[in-house]
Every structure is written in C-alpha cells, then in structure tokens.
Short mmCIF file of C-alpha atoms and ligand atoms in Angstrom, two decimals:
data_model
loop_
_atom_site.label_atom_id
_atom_site.label_comp_id
_atom_site.label_asym_id
_atom_site.label_seq_id
_atom_site.Cartn_x
_atom_site.Cartn_y
_atom_site.Cartn_z
CA UNK A 908 -5.19 31.88 -6.93
CA UNK A 909 -7.84 30.15 -9.03
CA UNK A 910 -8.26 26.53 -8.04
CA UNK A 911 -9.94 23.55 -9.71
CA UNK A 912 -10.81 20.29 -7.96
CA UNK A 913 -10.74 16.94 -9.78
CA UNK A 914 -12.84 14.35 -7.91
CA UNK A 915 -15.36 15.57 -5.33
CA UNK A 916 -15.37 12.61 -2.93
CA UNK A 917 -14.44 12.34 0.75
CA UNK A 918 -10.99 13.93 0.83
CA UNK A 919 -11.97 16.78 -1.50
CA UNK A 920 -14.96 17.70 0.68
CA UNK A 921 -13.34 17.32 4.08
CA UNK A 922 -9.84 18.62 3.39
CA UNK A 923 -8.96 20.25 0.06
CA UNK A 924 -11.96 22.48 -0.68
CA UNK A 925 -12.50 23.84 2.86
CA UNK A 926 -8.78 24.44 3.37
CA UNK A 927 -8.35 26.30 0.06
CA UNK A 928 -11.31 28.49 1.02
CA UNK A 929 -9.88 29.04 4.52
CA UNK A 930 -6.55 30.04 2.94
CA UNK A 931 -8.28 32.68 0.83
CA UNK A 932 -7.88 30.86 -2.52
CA UNK A 933 -10.72 30.93 -5.02
CA UNK A 934 -12.10 27.48 -5.82
CA UNK A 935 -13.80 28.26 -9.13
CA UNK A 936 -14.56 24.82 -10.60
CA UNK A 937 -14.98 21.16 -9.71
CA UNK A 938 -14.92 18.09 -11.91
CA UNK A 939 -16.67 14.86 -11.06
CA UNK A 940 -17.64 12.08 -13.38
CA UNK A 941 -21.07 11.92 -11.71
CA UNK A 942 -22.51 15.37 -12.38
CA UNK A 943 -25.05 15.33 -9.54
CA UNK A 944 -22.34 14.65 -6.96
CA UNK A 945 -20.19 17.41 -8.41
CA UNK A 946 -23.13 19.79 -8.33
CA UNK A 947 -23.98 18.92 -4.73
CA UNK A 948 -20.42 19.69 -3.62
CA UNK A 949 -20.32 22.90 -5.69
CA UNK A 950 -23.55 24.01 -4.03
CA UNK A 951 -22.28 23.12 -0.56
CA UNK A 952 -19.19 25.32 -0.98
CA UNK A 953 -20.54 28.01 -3.32
CA UNK A 954 -18.35 26.94 -6.27
CA UNK A 955 -19.50 28.35 -9.60
CA UNK A 956 -18.83 25.75 -12.27
CA UNK A 957 -19.10 21.95 -12.54
CA UNK A 958 -17.56 19.71 -15.22
CA UNK A 959 -17.85 16.02 -16.00
CA UNK A 960 -14.45 15.59 -17.64
CA UNK A 961 -10.94 16.77 -16.82
CA UNK A 962 -10.36 17.83 -20.43
CA UNK A 963 -13.44 20.06 -20.46
CA UNK A 964 -12.52 21.75 -17.17
CA UNK A 965 -8.92 22.40 -18.20
CA UNK A 966 -9.98 23.75 -21.61
CA UNK A 967 -12.69 26.07 -20.29
CA UNK A 968 -11.01 27.42 -17.15
CA UNK A 969 -7.84 29.44 -16.58
CA UNK A 970 -6.63 27.81 -13.37
CA UNK A 971 -3.49 28.44 -11.34
CA UNK A 972 -3.64 25.14 -9.50
CA UNK A 973 -5.54 21.88 -9.34
CA UNK A 974 -6.12 19.27 -6.63
CA UNK A 975 -6.44 15.65 -7.77
CA UNK A 976 -8.74 13.70 -5.41
CA UNK A 977 -9.67 10.60 -7.43
CA UNK A 978 -8.84 6.87 -7.19
CA UNK A 979 -5.11 6.15 -7.43
CA UNK A 980 -5.04 4.62 -10.90
CA UNK A 981 -6.37 7.91 -12.34
CA UNK A 982 -3.74 10.15 -10.71
CA UNK A 983 -1.07 9.89 -13.41
CA UNK A 984 -3.18 10.86 -16.41
CA UNK A 985 -5.00 13.62 -14.54
CA UNK A 986 -1.81 15.07 -13.01
CA UNK A 987 -0.08 15.16 -16.39
CA UNK A 988 -3.12 16.73 -18.09
CA UNK A 989 -3.27 19.46 -15.41
CA UNK A 990 0.47 20.15 -15.60
CA UNK A 991 0.31 20.36 -19.39
CA UNK A 992 -2.53 22.87 -19.04
CA UNK A 993 -0.13 25.06 -17.04
CA UNK A 994 -1.46 24.29 -13.55
CA UNK A 995 0.47 23.60 -10.37
CA UNK A 996 -0.79 20.31 -8.93
CA UNK A 997 -1.50 18.92 -5.48
CA UNK A 998 -2.27 15.23 -5.97
CA UNK A 999 -3.61 13.01 -3.21
CA UNK A 1000 -1.56 10.07 -1.97
CA UNK A 1001 -0.33 7.65 -3.11
CA UNK A 1002 1.30 9.64 -5.92
CA UNK A 1003 0.73 6.89 -8.47
CA UNK A 1004 0.52 3.12 -8.71
CA UNK A 1005 4.11 2.50 -9.88
CA UNK A 1006 7.55 4.11 -10.05
CA UNK A 1007 7.20 4.25 -13.83
CA UNK A 1008 4.08 6.42 -13.46
CA UNK A 1009 5.64 8.56 -10.70
CA UNK A 1010 8.60 9.20 -12.99
CA UNK A 1011 6.34 10.23 -15.87
CA UNK A 1012 4.62 12.67 -13.51
CA UNK A 1013 8.00 14.08 -12.41
CA UNK A 1014 9.08 14.53 -16.02
CA UNK A 1015 5.79 16.25 -16.86
CA UNK A 1016 6.27 18.68 -13.94
CA UNK A 1017 9.78 19.49 -15.14
CA UNK A 1018 8.62 20.00 -18.75
CA UNK A 1019 5.76 22.24 -17.65
CA UNK A 1020 7.89 24.00 -15.02
CA UNK A 1021 5.10 23.64 -12.51
CA UNK A 1022 5.13 22.52 -8.88
CA UNK A 1023 3.88 19.02 -8.11
CA UNK A 1024 3.06 18.21 -4.48
CA UNK A 1025 1.51 15.10 -2.97
CA UNK A 1026 -1.06 14.75 -0.18
CA UNK A 1027 1.11 13.29 2.56
CA UNK A 1028 -0.57 15.24 5.33
CA UNK A 1029 1.27 13.47 8.18
CA UNK A 1030 4.35 15.44 7.12
CA UNK A 1031 2.46 18.62 7.99
CA UNK A 1032 1.55 17.71 11.57
CA UNK A 1033 3.03 20.05 14.17
CA UNK A 1034 4.75 17.16 16.00
CA UNK A 1035 6.29 15.91 12.74
CA UNK A 1036 7.57 19.38 11.91
CA UNK A 1037 9.04 19.76 15.41
CA UNK A 1038 10.84 16.41 15.05
CA UNK A 1039 12.09 17.40 11.58
CA UNK A 1040 13.60 20.58 13.02
CA UNK A 1041 15.24 18.58 15.84
CA UNK A 1042 16.68 16.06 13.35
CA UNK A 1043 18.04 18.86 11.16
CA UNK A 1044 19.67 20.36 14.25
CA UNK A 1045 21.47 17.01 14.78
CA UNK A 1046 19.63 15.91 17.94
CA UNK A 1047 19.29 12.29 16.79
CA UNK A 1048 22.66 12.03 15.02
CA UNK A 1049 22.79 9.54 12.14
CA UNK A 1050 19.44 7.75 11.82
CA UNK A 1051 20.40 4.14 11.19
CA UNK A 1052 17.12 2.33 11.87
CA UNK A 1053 13.44 3.09 11.32
CA UNK A 1054 10.15 1.31 11.86
CA UNK A 1055 6.96 2.36 10.03
CA UNK A 1056 3.68 0.89 11.25
CA UNK A 1057 0.23 1.33 9.68
CA UNK A 1058 -1.91 -1.30 11.34
CA UNK A 1059 -5.68 -1.48 11.58
CA UNK A 1060 -7.44 -4.20 13.50
CA UNK A 1061 -10.55 -4.18 11.27
CA UNK A 1062 -10.13 -1.16 9.01
CA UNK A 1063 -11.03 -1.90 5.41
CA UNK A 1064 -12.79 1.26 4.14
CA UNK A 1065 -16.43 0.45 3.42
CA UNK A 1066 -16.82 3.25 0.82
CA UNK A 1067 -15.15 4.18 -2.45
CA UNK A 1068 -12.93 1.77 -4.39
CA UNK A 1069 -10.30 0.99 -1.73
CA UNK A 1070 -10.64 -2.77 -2.25
CA UNK A 1071 -10.42 -2.61 -6.06
CA UNK A 1072 -6.94 -3.48 -7.34
CA UNK A 1073 -7.60 -2.08 -10.79
CA UNK A 1074 -8.64 1.40 -9.62
CA UNK A 1075 -6.48 1.68 -6.49
CA UNK A 1076 -3.39 -0.27 -7.55
CA UNK A 1077 -3.13 -1.94 -4.15
CA UNK A 1078 -4.50 -2.20 -0.62
CA UNK A 1079 -2.92 -1.75 2.80
CA UNK A 1080 0.51 -0.92 1.37
CA UNK A 1081 -0.57 1.74 -1.14
CA UNK A 1082 -3.36 3.19 0.98
CA UNK A 1083 -2.02 3.44 4.54
CA UNK A 1084 1.46 1.87 4.55
CA UNK A 1085 2.50 4.54 2.05
CA UNK A 1086 1.76 7.29 4.61
CA UNK A 1087 4.12 5.92 7.28
CA UNK A 1088 6.73 4.78 4.74
CA UNK A 1089 6.81 8.30 3.27
CA UNK A 1090 6.93 9.85 6.74
CA UNK A 1091 9.90 7.74 7.86
CA UNK A 1092 11.76 8.43 4.61
CA UNK A 1093 10.98 12.16 4.85
CA UNK A 1094 12.40 12.29 8.39
CA UNK A 1095 15.45 10.28 7.24
CA UNK A 1096 15.94 12.75 4.36
CA UNK A 1097 14.95 10.19 1.74
CA UNK A 1098 18.08 7.98 1.58
CA UNK A 1099 18.58 5.88 -1.56
CA UNK A 1100 17.21 2.33 -1.20
CA UNK A 1101 19.57 -0.47 -2.19
CA UNK A 1102 17.72 -3.61 -1.19
CA UNK A 1103 14.09 -4.52 -0.47
CA UNK A 1104 12.75 -7.76 0.95
CA UNK A 1105 8.98 -7.67 0.99
CA UNK A 1106 5.87 -9.71 1.33
CA UNK A 1107 2.20 -8.95 0.65
CA UNK A 1108 -0.82 -11.20 1.11
CA UNK A 1109 -4.59 -11.56 1.41
CA UNK A 1110 -5.45 -13.28 4.68
CA UNK A 1111 -8.64 -11.81 6.15
CA UNK A 1112 -10.12 -9.36 3.63
CA UNK A 1113 -11.73 -11.99 1.41
CA UNK A 1114 -14.02 -13.26 4.15
CA UNK A 1115 -16.84 -11.22 5.72
CA UNK A 1116 -16.35 -9.98 9.27
CA UNK A 1117 -16.46 -7.03 11.64
CA UNK A 1118 -15.88 -3.71 9.83
CA UNK A 1119 -14.73 -0.80 12.01
CA UNK A 1120 -14.72 1.46 8.93
CA UNK A 1121 -17.97 0.23 7.38
CA UNK A 1122 -18.93 -2.93 5.54
CA UNK A 1123 -16.91 -4.00 2.55
CA UNK A 1124 -17.64 -6.54 -0.16
CA UNK A 1125 -15.43 -9.52 0.73
CA UNK A 1126 -16.21 -11.21 -2.61
CA UNK A 1127 -14.86 -8.19 -4.53
CA UNK A 1128 -11.79 -7.74 -2.31
CA UNK A 1129 -8.90 -7.81 -4.81
CA UNK A 1130 -6.09 -6.02 -2.93
CA UNK A 1131 -3.61 -7.10 -0.26
CA UNK A 1132 -4.69 -6.76 3.37
CA UNK A 1133 -1.13 -7.22 4.66
CA UNK A 1134 2.27 -5.90 3.57
CA UNK A 1135 5.59 -6.26 5.37
CA UNK A 1136 9.07 -5.26 4.23
CA UNK A 1137 12.65 -4.60 5.17
CA UNK A 1138 14.49 -1.91 3.20
CA UNK A 1139 18.21 -1.12 3.38
CA UNK A 1140 19.73 2.17 2.19
CA UNK A 1141 23.03 3.34 0.77
CA UNK A 1142 23.81 5.30 3.97
CA UNK A 1143 23.81 2.11 6.06
CA UNK A 1144 20.30 2.60 7.45
CA UNK A 1145 17.47 0.08 7.42
CA UNK A 1146 13.70 0.37 7.69
CA UNK A 1147 11.02 -2.13 8.69
CA UNK A 1148 7.49 -1.60 7.39
CA UNK A 1149 4.34 -3.35 8.64
CA UNK A 1150 0.98 -2.37 7.11
CA UNK A 1151 -2.40 -4.02 7.41
CA UNK A 1152 -6.07 -3.24 6.77
CA UNK A 1153 -7.05 -6.14 9.06
CA UNK A 1154 -4.82 -7.73 11.66
CA UNK A 1155 -5.41 -9.61 14.88
CA UNK A 1156 -3.61 -7.05 17.05
CA UNK A 1157 -4.61 -5.14 20.19
CA UNK A 1158 -5.02 -1.57 18.94
CA UNK A 1159 -7.79 -0.57 16.50
CA UNK A 1160 -5.57 1.82 14.56
CA UNK A 1161 -1.81 2.35 14.84
CA UNK A 1162 0.00 4.93 12.72
CA UNK A 1163 3.52 5.10 14.05
CA UNK A 1164 7.12 5.83 13.10
CA UNK A 1165 10.12 5.01 15.28
CA UNK A 1166 13.59 6.32 14.49
CA UNK A 1167 16.86 5.25 16.05
CA UNK A 1168 19.84 7.58 15.75
CA UNK A 1169 23.37 7.53 17.09
CA UNK A 1170 22.59 10.46 19.46
CA UNK A 1171 18.98 9.67 20.26
CA UNK A 1172 15.75 8.08 19.13
CA UNK A 1173 12.25 9.32 18.44
CA UNK A 1174 8.74 7.93 18.36
CA UNK A 1175 5.77 9.46 16.53
CA UNK A 1176 2.76 9.49 17.33
CA UNK A 1177 2.81 10.88 20.02
CA UNK A 1178 6.25 12.51 19.84
CA UNK A 1179 8.77 11.21 22.38
CA UNK A 1180 12.55 11.74 22.15
CA UNK A 1181 14.71 9.02 23.71
CA UNK A 1182 18.20 10.07 24.83
CA UNK A 1183 21.05 9.34 27.19
CA UNK A 1184 22.23 12.47 29.01
CA UNK A 1185 24.53 12.94 32.02
CA UNK A 1186 24.51 9.23 32.79
CA UNK A 1187 20.74 8.87 32.68
CA UNK A 1188 18.16 7.81 30.12
CA UNK A 1189 15.49 10.36 29.21
CA UNK A 1190 12.16 10.24 27.43
CA UNK A 1191 11.36 13.83 26.45
CA UNK A 1192 7.99 15.14 25.35
CA UNK A 1193 7.01 18.71 24.47
CA UNK A 1194 5.19 20.39 27.37
CA UNK A 1195 3.47 22.67 24.86
CA UNK A 1196 3.21 22.49 21.10
CA UNK A 1197 0.88 24.74 19.13
CA UNK A 1198 -1.31 22.42 17.09
CA UNK A 1199 -2.15 23.21 13.50
CA UNK A 1200 -4.50 21.27 11.21
CA UNK A 1201 -2.16 19.26 8.94
CA UNK A 1202 -4.48 19.66 5.95
CA UNK A 1203 -4.50 23.44 6.46
CA UNK A 1204 -0.73 23.45 6.60
CA UNK A 1205 -0.50 21.21 3.53
CA UNK A 1206 -2.64 23.61 1.48
CA UNK A 1207 -0.75 26.62 2.84
CA UNK A 1208 2.60 25.02 1.93
CA UNK A 1209 1.32 24.15 -1.55
CA UNK A 1210 -0.03 27.66 -2.21
CA UNK A 1211 3.24 29.18 -1.01
CA UNK A 1212 5.21 26.83 -3.31
CA UNK A 1213 3.02 27.86 -6.27
CA UNK A 1214 4.21 31.43 -5.79
CA UNK A 1215 7.91 30.44 -5.83
CA UNK A 1216 10.16 28.80 -8.42
CA UNK A 1217 8.69 25.39 -9.35
CA UNK A 1218 9.71 22.64 -6.92
CA UNK A 1219 10.23 19.04 -7.97
CA UNK A 1220 11.55 17.58 -4.72
CA UNK A 1221 8.31 15.85 -3.69
CA UNK A 1222 7.90 14.46 -7.22
CA UNK A 1223 11.46 13.10 -7.10
CA UNK A 1224 10.85 11.56 -3.69
CA UNK A 1225 7.70 9.91 -5.05
CA UNK A 1226 9.80 7.99 -7.57
CA UNK A 1227 11.99 6.61 -4.76
CA UNK A 1228 8.90 5.79 -2.68
CA UNK A 1229 7.25 3.90 -5.52
CA UNK A 1230 10.49 2.11 -6.39
CA UNK A 1231 10.39 0.57 -2.89
CA UNK A 1232 6.68 -0.24 -3.20
CA UNK A 1233 7.13 -1.81 -6.66
CA UNK A 1234 9.81 -4.07 -5.25
CA UNK A 1235 7.58 -5.16 -2.36
CA UNK A 1236 4.73 -6.02 -4.76
CA UNK A 1237 7.13 -7.76 -7.13
CA UNK A 1238 7.86 -10.32 -4.41
CA UNK A 1239 4.18 -11.14 -3.82
N1 NAD B 1118 -4.46 12.06 2.72
C1 NAD B 1118 -5.25 11.10 3.21
O1 NAD B 1118 -5.10 10.64 4.33
C2 NAD B 1118 -6.34 10.58 2.34
C3 NAD B 1118 -7.57 10.20 2.92
C4 NAD B 1118 -8.57 9.71 2.07
C5 NAD B 1118 -8.33 9.58 0.71
N2 NAD B 1118 -7.12 9.93 0.19
C6 NAD B 1118 -6.84 9.75 -1.25
O2 NAD B 1118 -7.74 10.57 -2.02
C7 NAD B 1118 -8.13 9.91 -3.20
C8 NAD B 1118 -9.66 9.83 -3.23
O3 NAD B 1118 -10.11 9.19 -2.05
P1 NAD B 1118 -11.55 9.54 -1.39
O4 NAD B 1118 -11.51 8.96 -0.02
O5 NAD B 1118 -11.86 10.97 -1.55
O6 NAD B 1118 -12.46 8.62 -2.30
P2 NAD B 1118 -13.99 8.81 -2.68
O7 NAD B 1118 -14.43 7.51 -3.22
O8 NAD B 1118 -14.74 9.42 -1.55
O9 NAD B 1118 -13.93 9.88 -3.87
C9 NAD B 1118 -13.33 9.60 -5.13
C10 NAD B 1118 -13.85 10.55 -6.19
O10 NAD B 1118 -13.32 10.14 -7.46
C11 NAD B 1118 -14.39 10.02 -8.38
N3 NAD B 1118 -14.14 8.89 -9.31
C12 NAD B 1118 -14.26 7.60 -9.04
N4 NAD B 1118 -14.01 6.87 -10.15
C13 NAD B 1118 -13.72 7.74 -11.09
C14 NAD B 1118 -13.40 7.61 -12.46
N5 NAD B 1118 -13.29 6.40 -13.04
N6 NAD B 1118 -13.16 8.74 -13.17
C15 NAD B 1118 -13.23 9.95 -12.58
N7 NAD B 1118 -13.56 10.12 -11.28
C16 NAD B 1118 -13.80 9.05 -10.57
C17 NAD B 1118 -15.63 9.72 -7.56
O11 NAD B 1118 -16.79 10.13 -8.25
C18 NAD B 1118 -15.36 10.53 -6.31
O12 NAD B 1118 -15.82 11.86 -6.47
C19 NAD B 1118 -7.43 8.54 -3.19
O13 NAD B 1118 -6.24 8.63 -3.95
C20 NAD B 1118 -7.08 8.32 -1.71
O14 NAD B 1118 -5.92 7.54 -1.53
C21 NAD B 1118 -6.15 10.44 0.97
#
C-alpha cells in the first residue's frame, strides 16, 4: 500500500507515520504547508517526497490511501480531494466541524467508492474492544443510560491551533468531548438522537493561568472551554456529556465512559463490569488482557478495510455525531 500524509504535525509524527511503517505500508510522500517542517519529518522517517499543497501531491503521486492530520476546519476539503483522487482516507478526529460537512464527506466517499475512516483511537483500545464484544454478547442487556466525561483540570494545548475557533471549529467539545461522545455512541451501537439540550461557554480559558499542557495565549482564546449536554435517543436511552479544557475538579485528566444496561453496567477507563448475580453485586475486572497500541490497531483496521469492499459506516456515524454537536453549539 502506498500512503501519503497530509499535515506533518504532532499526531502524524507520533501515530500515523510510525504505525503505517510498523504495519509494513509504504509511506511515499508527505504534504505540509511549511516545506521545512515537511522535509524534517520526511528525513526522520526516510520518506522520499515532500509537497507543499494537497493538489500537487495528489496529482503527482499514485497513492492507495491518505491520512489527514491537519487542523479540523481543513479536513473536509482535504478528505474530499483525496477521495476524488481515488484514495482511501483515514482522517483525524473530529471528522469535520459540522454535520453538513460530515455529510458532504460521506457523499464523496460513496461517489468515489472509497473507505473513509476517522481517528477515534479510543475505539481501538483493547479494553474497549473487550467491552464491545461483551455488549454484543448481551452481557449488559439494553443500554439505557450513558455518561461521557472528558475533563481536564488545566489542559488547554499550548501548541498548534487548538484555541482558534476559525481553524478548529470549537474547543473542549470538538477536541476532547468528541472522543468520549463517539466512544459512548459506538458502544451503544450509534442510536438515533431525538433531542439535545446543550450548553457551551468560556469561563477560564480567556484569562492566563496554570497550563498543564503548555502555555496558551489567553487573549487569542476563541473557543469554548466547557461543554455540557443531555441527549435522548429513539431507543429510549439517554446520554450525559461533560467536557472541559479547564475545570476546577480534582483529577488532572479524566477520559471516562459509563454505561448502564438492564443486565449490567460498565465503566471505562479502567474497564469494570457491574452486575447482580446470585443475590450479590459484583464488580468484575479482567485479570489479564493483552494490551495493544490503539494507534497500531487503528492503522491495521484501516489498512484491512482498504483491501475489502469500501465501508461507509464510520462516515455515516460521523454525520450523527456532528448532528449532536451542532445542536449543542446552536444553544450556546
Ligand atoms: N486522535 C487523537 O487523540 C488526536 C491527538 C492529537 C491531534 N489530533 C487531531 O489531529 C489533527 C492535527 O493535530 P496535531 O496535534 O497534529 O496538530 P499540529 O499543530 O501538531 O499539526 C498540524 C499540522 O497541520 C499543518 N497546518 C496547519 N495549518 C495549516 C493550513 N492552513 N493548511 C495546511 N496545513 C496546515 C501544520 O503545518 C501541521 O503540520 C487535528 O484534527 C487534531 O484534532 C487527534
């Protein structure tokens, strides 16, 4: 498989490129708008060619697949360009910045008959996959309630454009809330949302303070630091979401999903199954679980999918995900 990388920043260097190489794929080209940074990454990984525009790379190369690792507001146009050039696409999260964009990306994948996957690596954790298998085997029964938490005490990223509304489309909700929202929906088999009550706000990000993920420019902070929502679904289930870049809470970083089913409940992370059996209440944890790097598994799953019939399920789910997110932002 010949692979091209669009955007050679943090996630491309630490996850996509090394995992493609580890999987035996051939990363032949990178594109970065700053040539020197593209060249430095190409040199680091022994990649032959560097481009400054997506158009140039797609015209010059014959690629099987492309990873999109750029700021969120660029995903849609780059994904569609890559699909139209005949490539399968793995695009980083969040898929887009609106349901309208996510739908255009889905339609482009269908037209091109190419697979479109998104970088929700929490899905690929070994504990998530174990829980998914248990849910599919009926261990939890009907999941009627979920909680998705993505809370950082002082965790505004001090690099990149994470605080720029124009380039990222949003803050805590689109950057970290989206991970746990997607994970809960994935485990619930993506039920159809019927109602969303949401709230987003800027409370702490616009004033300087302690930065556990580097220093950020409080004057240029144009995204929400807090997002909270309640979603109800057509199968009778409900989900509560709480996401924050900065919150006065005890833990530095909480990424957590809780599920309540009619036969049992589950908490991630770590994985605990809560049941009632033989007149007693149990909390069950795996005594042994082979751990796999979720980014490795994500790349492996994507490469496998590229060899099969095109799959649109993740692209369809992205439209549902962004429909919920749009409705939360609409109530800001
Ligand atoms: N799966 C995860 O947990 C995870 C973690 C980090 C980042 N991400 C996602 O990956 C994407 C990139 O994040 P990152 O941390 O690598 O950011 P980064 O800032 O380190 O890298 C972004 C790259 O995009 C390029 N870029 C910036 N503006 C551009 C423009 N206008 N045109 C073309 N290229 C441009 C930059 O040169 C850089 O190479 C984002 O969508 C982010 O949400 C996902």
